[in-house]
One Martini backbone bead per residue (centre of mass of N, CA, C, O) as a GRO file, in nm:
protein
  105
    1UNK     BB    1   0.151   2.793   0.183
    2UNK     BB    2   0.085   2.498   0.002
    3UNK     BB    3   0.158   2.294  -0.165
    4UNK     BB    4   0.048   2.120  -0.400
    5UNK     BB    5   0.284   1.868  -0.408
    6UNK     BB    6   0.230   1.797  -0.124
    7UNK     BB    7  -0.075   1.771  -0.098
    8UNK     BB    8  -0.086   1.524  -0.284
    9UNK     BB    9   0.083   1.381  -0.155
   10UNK     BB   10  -0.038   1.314   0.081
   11UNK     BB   11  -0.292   1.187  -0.064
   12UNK     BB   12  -0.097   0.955  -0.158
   13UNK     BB   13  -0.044   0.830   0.125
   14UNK     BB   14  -0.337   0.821   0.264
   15UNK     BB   15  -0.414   0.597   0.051
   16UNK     BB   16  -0.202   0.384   0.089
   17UNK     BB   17  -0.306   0.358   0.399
   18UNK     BB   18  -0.601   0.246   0.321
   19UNK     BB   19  -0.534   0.012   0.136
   20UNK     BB   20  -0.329  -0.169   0.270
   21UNK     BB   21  -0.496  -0.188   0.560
   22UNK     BB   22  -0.697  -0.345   0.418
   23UNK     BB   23  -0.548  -0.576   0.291
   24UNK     BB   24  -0.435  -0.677   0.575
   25UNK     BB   25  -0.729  -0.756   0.656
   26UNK     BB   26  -0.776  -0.945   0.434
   27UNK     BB   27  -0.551  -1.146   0.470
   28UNK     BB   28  -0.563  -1.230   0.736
   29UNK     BB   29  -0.858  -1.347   0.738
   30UNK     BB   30  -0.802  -1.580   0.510
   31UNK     BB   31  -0.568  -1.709   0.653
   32UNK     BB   32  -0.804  -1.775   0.911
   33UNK     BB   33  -1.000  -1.906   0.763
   34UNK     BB   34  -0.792  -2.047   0.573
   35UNK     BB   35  -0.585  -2.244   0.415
   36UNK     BB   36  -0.304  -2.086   0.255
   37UNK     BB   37  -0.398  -2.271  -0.017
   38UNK     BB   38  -0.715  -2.186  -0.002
   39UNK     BB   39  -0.696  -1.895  -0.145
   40UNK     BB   40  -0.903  -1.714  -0.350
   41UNK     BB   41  -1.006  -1.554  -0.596
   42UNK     BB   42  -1.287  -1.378  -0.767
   43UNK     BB   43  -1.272  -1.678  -0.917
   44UNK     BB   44  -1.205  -1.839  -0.716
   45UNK     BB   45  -0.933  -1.935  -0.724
   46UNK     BB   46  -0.645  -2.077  -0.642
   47UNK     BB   47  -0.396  -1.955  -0.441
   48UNK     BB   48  -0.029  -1.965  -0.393
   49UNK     BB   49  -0.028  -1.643  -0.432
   50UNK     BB   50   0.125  -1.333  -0.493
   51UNK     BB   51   0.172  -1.030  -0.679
   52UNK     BB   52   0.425  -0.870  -0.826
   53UNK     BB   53   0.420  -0.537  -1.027
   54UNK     BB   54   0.478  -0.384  -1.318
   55UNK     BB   55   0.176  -0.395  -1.523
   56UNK     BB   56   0.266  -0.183  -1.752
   57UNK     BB   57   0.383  -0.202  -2.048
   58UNK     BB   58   0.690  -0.320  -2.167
   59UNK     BB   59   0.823  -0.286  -1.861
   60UNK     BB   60   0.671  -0.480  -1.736
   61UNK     BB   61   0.649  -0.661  -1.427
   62UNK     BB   62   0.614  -1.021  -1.267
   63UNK     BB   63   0.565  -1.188  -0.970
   64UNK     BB   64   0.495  -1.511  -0.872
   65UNK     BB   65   0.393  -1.695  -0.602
   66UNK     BB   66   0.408  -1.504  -0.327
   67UNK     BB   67   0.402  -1.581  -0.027
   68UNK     BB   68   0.170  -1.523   0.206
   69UNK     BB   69   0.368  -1.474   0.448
   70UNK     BB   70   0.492  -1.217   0.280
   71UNK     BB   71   0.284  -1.016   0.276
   72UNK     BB   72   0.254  -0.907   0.542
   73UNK     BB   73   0.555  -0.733   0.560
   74UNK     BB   74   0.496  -0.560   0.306
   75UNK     BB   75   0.222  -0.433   0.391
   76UNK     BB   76   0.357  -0.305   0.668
   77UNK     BB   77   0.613  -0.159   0.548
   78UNK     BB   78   0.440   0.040   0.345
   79UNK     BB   79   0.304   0.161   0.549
   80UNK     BB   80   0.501   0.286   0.720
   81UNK     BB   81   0.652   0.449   0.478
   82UNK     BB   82   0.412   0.630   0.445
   83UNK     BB   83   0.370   0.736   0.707
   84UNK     BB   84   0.663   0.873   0.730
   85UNK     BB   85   0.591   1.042   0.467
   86UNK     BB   86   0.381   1.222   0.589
   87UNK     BB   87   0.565   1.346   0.850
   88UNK     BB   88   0.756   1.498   0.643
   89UNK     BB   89   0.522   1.637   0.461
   90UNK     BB   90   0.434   1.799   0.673
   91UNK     BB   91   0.654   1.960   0.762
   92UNK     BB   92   0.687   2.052   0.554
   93UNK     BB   93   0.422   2.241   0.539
   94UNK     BB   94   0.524   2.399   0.823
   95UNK     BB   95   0.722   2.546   0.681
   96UNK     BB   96   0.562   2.693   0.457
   97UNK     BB   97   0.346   2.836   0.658
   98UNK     BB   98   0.567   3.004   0.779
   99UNK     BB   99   0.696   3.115   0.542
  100UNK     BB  100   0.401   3.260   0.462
  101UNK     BB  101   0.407   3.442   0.741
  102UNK     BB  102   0.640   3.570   0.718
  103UNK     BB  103   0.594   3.684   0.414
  104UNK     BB  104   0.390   3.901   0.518
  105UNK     BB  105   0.489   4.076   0.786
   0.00000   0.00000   0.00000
């Protein structure tokens, strides 16, 4: 049997591989679209770059104005990360599941 903390680290490392390859195709499209002086936020306001950082309590912190060239490789390393966290994540769960079916046997 796999564990519950496997079972759903795969499931938040798929969702970020998810989220992150939408927002690639997101700003890919707005590039090509645009000069990249005017891609603008939800609320028409042009941005002259993205937001890192981590954005609750006291101890939140944010650069702004990460270059948009910079965004490419940021979010492709991000999805990289995650799938190779997956295939490490797969093989803990298929060992979990030999070791439960050695553990009947």
């Amino acid at each position: 049997m796999i564990s519950r903390e496997v079972a759903t680290d795969i499931a938040f490392a798929y969702r970020e591989v998810e989220t992150a390859e939408k927002l690639l195709a997101d700003v890919k499209d707005a590039m090509e679209r645009f000069n990249a002086k005017d891609i603008r936020d939800a609320f028409g306001r042009r941005q002259n770059g993205l937001q890192l950082g981590v954005p609750s309590g006291d101890s939140g912190h944010r650069i702004f104005d990460v270059p948009w060239p910079l965004a490419l490789p940021i979010i492709e390393a991000h999805i990289a990360h995650h799938k190779t966290r997956i295939a490490l994540l797969s093989q803990t769960a298929a060992e979990q599941v030999a070791g439960a079916r050695a553990g009947a046997a």
